[in-house]
mmCIF file of N, CA and C in Angstrom:
data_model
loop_
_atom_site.group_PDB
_atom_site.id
_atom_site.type_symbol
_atom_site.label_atom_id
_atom_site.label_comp_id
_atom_site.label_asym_id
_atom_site.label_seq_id
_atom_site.Cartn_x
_atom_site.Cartn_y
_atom_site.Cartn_z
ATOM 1 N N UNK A 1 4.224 -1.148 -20.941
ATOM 2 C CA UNK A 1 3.448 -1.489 -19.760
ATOM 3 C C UNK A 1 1.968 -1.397 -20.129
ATOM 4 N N UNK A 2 1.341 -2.068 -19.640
ATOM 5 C CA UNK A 2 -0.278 -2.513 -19.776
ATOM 6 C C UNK A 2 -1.153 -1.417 -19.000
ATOM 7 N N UNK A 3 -2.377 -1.511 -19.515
ATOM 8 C CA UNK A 3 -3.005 -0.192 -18.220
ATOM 9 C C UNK A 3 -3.164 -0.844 -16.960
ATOM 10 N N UNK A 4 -3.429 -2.070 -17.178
ATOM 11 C CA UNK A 4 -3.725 -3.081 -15.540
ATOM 12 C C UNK A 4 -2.094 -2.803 -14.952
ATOM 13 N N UNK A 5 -0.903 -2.763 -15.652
ATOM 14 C CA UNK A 5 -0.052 -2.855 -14.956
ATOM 15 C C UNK A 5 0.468 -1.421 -14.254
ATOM 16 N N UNK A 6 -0.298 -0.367 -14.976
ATOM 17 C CA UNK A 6 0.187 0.979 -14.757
ATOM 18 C C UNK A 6 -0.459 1.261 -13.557
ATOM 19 N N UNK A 7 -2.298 1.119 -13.690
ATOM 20 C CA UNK A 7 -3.063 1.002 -12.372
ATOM 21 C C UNK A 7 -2.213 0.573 -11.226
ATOM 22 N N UNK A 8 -1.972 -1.017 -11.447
ATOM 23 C CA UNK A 8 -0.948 -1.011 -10.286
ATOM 24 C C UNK A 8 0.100 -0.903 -9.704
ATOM 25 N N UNK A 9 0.672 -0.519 -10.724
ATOM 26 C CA UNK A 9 2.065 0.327 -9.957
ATOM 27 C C UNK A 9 1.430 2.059 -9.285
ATOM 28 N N UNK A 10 0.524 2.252 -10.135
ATOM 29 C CA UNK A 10 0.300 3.677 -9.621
ATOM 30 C C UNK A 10 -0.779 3.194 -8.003
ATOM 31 N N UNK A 11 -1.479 2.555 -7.650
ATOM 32 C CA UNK A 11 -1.790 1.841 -6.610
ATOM 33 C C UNK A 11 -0.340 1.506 -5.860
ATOM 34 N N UNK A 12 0.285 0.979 -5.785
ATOM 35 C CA UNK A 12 1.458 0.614 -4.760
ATOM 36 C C UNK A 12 2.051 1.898 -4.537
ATOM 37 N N UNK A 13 2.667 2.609 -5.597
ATOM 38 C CA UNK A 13 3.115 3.883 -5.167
ATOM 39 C C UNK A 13 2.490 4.482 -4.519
ATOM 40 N N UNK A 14 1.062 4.717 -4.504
ATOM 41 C CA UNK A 14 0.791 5.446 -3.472
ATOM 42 C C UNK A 14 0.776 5.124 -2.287
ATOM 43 N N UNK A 15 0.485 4.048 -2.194
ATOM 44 C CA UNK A 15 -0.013 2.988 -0.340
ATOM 45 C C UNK A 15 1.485 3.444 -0.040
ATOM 46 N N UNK A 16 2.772 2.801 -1.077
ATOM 47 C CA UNK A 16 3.900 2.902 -0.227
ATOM 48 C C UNK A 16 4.296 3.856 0.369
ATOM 49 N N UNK A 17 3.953 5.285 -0.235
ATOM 50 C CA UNK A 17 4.191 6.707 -0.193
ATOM 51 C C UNK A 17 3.024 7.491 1.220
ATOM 52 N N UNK A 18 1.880 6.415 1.298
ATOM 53 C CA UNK A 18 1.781 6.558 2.716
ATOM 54 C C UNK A 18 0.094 6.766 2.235
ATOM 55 N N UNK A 19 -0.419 6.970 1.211
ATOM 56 C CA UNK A 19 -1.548 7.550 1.231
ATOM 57 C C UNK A 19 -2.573 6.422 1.935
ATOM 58 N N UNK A 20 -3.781 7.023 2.221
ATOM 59 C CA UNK A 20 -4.877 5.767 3.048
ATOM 60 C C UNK A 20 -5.208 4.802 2.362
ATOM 61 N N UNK A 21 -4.957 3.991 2.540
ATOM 62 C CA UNK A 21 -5.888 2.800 2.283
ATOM 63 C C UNK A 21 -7.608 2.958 1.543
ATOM 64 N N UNK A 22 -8.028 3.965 2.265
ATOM 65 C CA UNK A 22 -9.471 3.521 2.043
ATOM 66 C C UNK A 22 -9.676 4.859 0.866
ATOM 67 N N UNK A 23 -8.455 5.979 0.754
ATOM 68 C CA UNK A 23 -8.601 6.558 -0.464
ATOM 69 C C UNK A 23 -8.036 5.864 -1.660
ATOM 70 N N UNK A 24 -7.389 5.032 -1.395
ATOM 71 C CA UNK A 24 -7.020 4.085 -2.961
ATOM 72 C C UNK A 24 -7.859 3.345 -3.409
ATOM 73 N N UNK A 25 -8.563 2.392 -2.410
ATOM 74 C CA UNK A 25 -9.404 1.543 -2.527
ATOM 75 C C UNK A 25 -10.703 2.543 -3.607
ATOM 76 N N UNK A 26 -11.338 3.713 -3.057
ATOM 77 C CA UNK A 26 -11.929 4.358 -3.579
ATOM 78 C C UNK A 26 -11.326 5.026 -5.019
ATOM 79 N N UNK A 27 -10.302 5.406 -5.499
ATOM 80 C CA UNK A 27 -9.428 5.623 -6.263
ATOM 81 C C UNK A 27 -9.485 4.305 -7.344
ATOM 82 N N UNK A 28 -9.522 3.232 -6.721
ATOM 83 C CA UNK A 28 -9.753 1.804 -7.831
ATOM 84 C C UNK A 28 -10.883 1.780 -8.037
ATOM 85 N N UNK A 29 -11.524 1.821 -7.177
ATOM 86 C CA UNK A 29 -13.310 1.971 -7.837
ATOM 87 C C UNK A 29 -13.506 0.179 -7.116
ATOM 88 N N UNK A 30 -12.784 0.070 -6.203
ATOM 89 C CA UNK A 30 -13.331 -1.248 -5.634
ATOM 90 C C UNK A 30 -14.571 -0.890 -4.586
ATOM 91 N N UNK A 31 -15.400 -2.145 -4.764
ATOM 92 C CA UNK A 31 -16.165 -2.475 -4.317
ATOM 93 C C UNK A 31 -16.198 -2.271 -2.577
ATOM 94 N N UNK A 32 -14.978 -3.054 -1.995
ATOM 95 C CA UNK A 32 -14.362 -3.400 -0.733
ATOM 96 C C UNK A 32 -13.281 -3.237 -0.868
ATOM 97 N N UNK A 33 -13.187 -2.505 0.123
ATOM 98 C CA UNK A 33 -11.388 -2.460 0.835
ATOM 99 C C UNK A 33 -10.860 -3.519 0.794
ATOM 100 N N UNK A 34 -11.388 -4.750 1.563
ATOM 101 C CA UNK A 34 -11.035 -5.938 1.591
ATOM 102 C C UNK A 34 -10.058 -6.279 0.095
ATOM 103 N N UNK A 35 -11.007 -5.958 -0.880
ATOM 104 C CA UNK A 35 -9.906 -6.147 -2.244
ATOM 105 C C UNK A 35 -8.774 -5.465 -2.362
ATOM 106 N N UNK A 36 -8.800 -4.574 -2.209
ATOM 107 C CA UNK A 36 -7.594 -3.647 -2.445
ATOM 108 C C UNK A 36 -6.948 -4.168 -0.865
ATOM 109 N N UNK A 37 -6.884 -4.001 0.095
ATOM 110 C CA UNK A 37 -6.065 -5.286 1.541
ATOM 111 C C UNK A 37 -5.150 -6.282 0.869
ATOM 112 N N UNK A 38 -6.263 -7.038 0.167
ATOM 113 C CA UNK A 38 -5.857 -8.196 -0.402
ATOM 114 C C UNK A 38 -4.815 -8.345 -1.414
ATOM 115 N N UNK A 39 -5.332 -7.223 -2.533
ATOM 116 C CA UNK A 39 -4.569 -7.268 -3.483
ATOM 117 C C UNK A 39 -3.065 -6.255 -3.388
ATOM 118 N N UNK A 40 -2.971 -5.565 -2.459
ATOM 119 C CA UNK A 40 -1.955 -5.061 -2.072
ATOM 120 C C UNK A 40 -1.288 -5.209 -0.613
ATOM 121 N N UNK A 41 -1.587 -6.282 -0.294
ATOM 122 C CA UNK A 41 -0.842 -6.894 0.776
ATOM 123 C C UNK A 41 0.657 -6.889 0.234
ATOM 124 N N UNK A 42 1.506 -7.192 -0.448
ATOM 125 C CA UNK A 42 2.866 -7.011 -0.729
ATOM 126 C C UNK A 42 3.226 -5.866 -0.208
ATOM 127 N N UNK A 43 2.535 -4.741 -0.641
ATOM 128 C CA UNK A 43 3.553 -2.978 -0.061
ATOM 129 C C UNK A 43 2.980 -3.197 1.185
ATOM 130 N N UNK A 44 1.781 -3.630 1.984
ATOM 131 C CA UNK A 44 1.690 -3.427 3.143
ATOM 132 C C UNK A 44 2.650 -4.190 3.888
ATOM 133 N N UNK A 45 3.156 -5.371 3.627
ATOM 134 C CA UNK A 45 4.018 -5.926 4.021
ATOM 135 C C UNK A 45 5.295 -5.183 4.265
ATOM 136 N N UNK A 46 5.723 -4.916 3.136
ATOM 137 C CA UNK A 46 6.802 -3.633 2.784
ATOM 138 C C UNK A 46 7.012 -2.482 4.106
ATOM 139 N N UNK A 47 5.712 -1.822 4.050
ATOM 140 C CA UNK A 47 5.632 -0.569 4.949
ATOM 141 C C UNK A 47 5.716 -1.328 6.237
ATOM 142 N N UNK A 48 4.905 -2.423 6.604
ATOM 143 C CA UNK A 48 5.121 -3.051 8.070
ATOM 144 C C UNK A 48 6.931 -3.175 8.369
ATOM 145 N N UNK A 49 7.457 -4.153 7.450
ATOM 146 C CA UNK A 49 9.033 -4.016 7.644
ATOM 147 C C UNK A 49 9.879 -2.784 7.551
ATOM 148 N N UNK A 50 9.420 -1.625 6.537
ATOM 149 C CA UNK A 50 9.816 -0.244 7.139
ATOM 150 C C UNK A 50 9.426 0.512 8.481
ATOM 151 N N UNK A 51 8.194 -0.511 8.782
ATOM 152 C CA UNK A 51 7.927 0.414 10.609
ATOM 153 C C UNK A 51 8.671 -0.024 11.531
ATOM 154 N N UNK A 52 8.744 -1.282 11.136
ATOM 155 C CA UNK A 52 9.710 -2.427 12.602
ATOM 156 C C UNK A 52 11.451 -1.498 12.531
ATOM 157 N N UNK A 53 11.359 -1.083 11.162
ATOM 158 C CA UNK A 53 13.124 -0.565 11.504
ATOM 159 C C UNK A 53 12.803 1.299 11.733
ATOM 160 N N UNK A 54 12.141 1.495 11.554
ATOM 161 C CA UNK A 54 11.592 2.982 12.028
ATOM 162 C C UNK A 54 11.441 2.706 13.703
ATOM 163 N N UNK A 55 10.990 1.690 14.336
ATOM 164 C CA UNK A 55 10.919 1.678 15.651
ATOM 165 C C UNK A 55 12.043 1.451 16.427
ATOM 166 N N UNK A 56 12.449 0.239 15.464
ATOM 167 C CA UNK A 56 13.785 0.302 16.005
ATOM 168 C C UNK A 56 14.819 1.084 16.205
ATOM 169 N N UNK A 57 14.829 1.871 15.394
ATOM 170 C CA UNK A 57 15.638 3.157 15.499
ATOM 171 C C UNK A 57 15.429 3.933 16.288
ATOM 172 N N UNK A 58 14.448 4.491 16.720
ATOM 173 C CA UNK A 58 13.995 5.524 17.509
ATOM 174 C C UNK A 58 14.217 5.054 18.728
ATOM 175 N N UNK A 59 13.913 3.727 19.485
ATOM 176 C CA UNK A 59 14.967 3.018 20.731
ATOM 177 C C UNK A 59 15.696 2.762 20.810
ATOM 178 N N UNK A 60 16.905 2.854 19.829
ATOM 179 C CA UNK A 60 17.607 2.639 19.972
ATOM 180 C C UNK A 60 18.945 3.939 19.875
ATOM 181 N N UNK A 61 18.155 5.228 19.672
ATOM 182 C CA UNK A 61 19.131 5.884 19.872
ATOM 183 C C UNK A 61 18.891 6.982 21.078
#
Protein backbone atom coordinates (compact mmCIF):
# COMPACT_ATOMS: atom_id res chain seq x y z
CA UNK A 1 0.00 0.00 0.00
CA UNK A 2 1.13 3.57 -0.96
CA UNK A 3 1.33 6.40 1.72
CA UNK A 4 -1.53 8.33 -0.33
CA UNK A 5 -3.35 5.10 0.02
CA UNK A 6 -2.66 4.53 3.76
CA UNK A 7 -3.59 8.39 4.46
CA UNK A 8 -6.74 7.38 3.07
CA UNK A 9 -7.81 4.55 4.42
CA UNK A 10 -6.62 5.95 7.75
CA UNK A 11 -9.01 9.15 6.82
CA UNK A 12 -12.17 6.92 6.12
CA UNK A 13 -11.60 4.88 9.14
CA UNK A 14 -11.87 7.47 11.12
CA UNK A 15 -14.99 9.59 9.62
CA UNK A 16 -16.56 6.00 9.53
CA UNK A 17 -15.74 5.33 13.20
CA UNK A 18 -17.50 8.62 13.87
CA UNK A 19 -14.69 11.08 14.45
CA UNK A 20 -15.53 15.01 13.25
CA UNK A 21 -15.22 16.00 10.20
CA UNK A 22 -13.50 19.16 10.86
CA UNK A 23 -10.82 17.14 13.09
CA UNK A 24 -9.78 15.06 10.02
CA UNK A 25 -9.93 17.70 7.71
CA UNK A 26 -7.35 19.37 10.15
CA UNK A 27 -5.55 15.97 10.62
CA UNK A 28 -4.98 16.13 6.52
CA UNK A 29 -3.63 19.41 6.71
CA UNK A 30 -6.39 20.56 4.21
CA UNK A 31 -6.83 23.79 3.41
CA UNK A 32 -10.94 23.48 3.48
CA UNK A 33 -13.20 21.16 4.79
CA UNK A 34 -14.88 21.48 1.64
CA UNK A 35 -11.92 19.10 0.39
CA UNK A 36 -11.97 16.61 2.72
CA UNK A 37 -16.51 16.77 2.22
CA UNK A 38 -15.57 16.20 -1.11
CA UNK A 39 -13.06 13.82 -1.07
CA UNK A 40 -14.73 11.65 1.42
CA UNK A 41 -18.15 11.82 0.42
CA UNK A 42 -18.20 7.85 -0.13
CA UNK A 43 -18.05 7.02 3.92
CA UNK A 44 -20.34 9.93 4.38
CA UNK A 45 -22.61 8.34 2.19
CA UNK A 46 -21.96 5.07 4.04
CA UNK A 47 -22.70 6.59 7.59
CA UNK A 48 -25.92 8.44 6.05
CA UNK A 49 -27.23 4.76 4.97
CA UNK A 50 -26.12 3.44 8.46
CA UNK A 51 -28.36 6.35 10.05
CA UNK A 52 -31.52 5.71 7.85
CA UNK A 53 -31.33 1.95 9.31
CA UNK A 54 -30.35 3.17 12.88
CA UNK A 55 -33.67 5.22 12.62
CA UNK A 56 -35.38 2.83 11.36
CA UNK A 57 -34.90 0.62 13.96
CA UNK A 58 -35.50 2.60 16.80
CA UNK A 59 -39.37 3.10 15.25
CA UNK A 60 -39.76 0.42 14.66
CA UNK A 61 -39.42 -1.38 17.74
Amino acid sequence: MSIHGLRNTHASVLIYKGANIHSVSKRLEHTDIQTTLDHYSHVLKEMEERDEEIAINVYSS
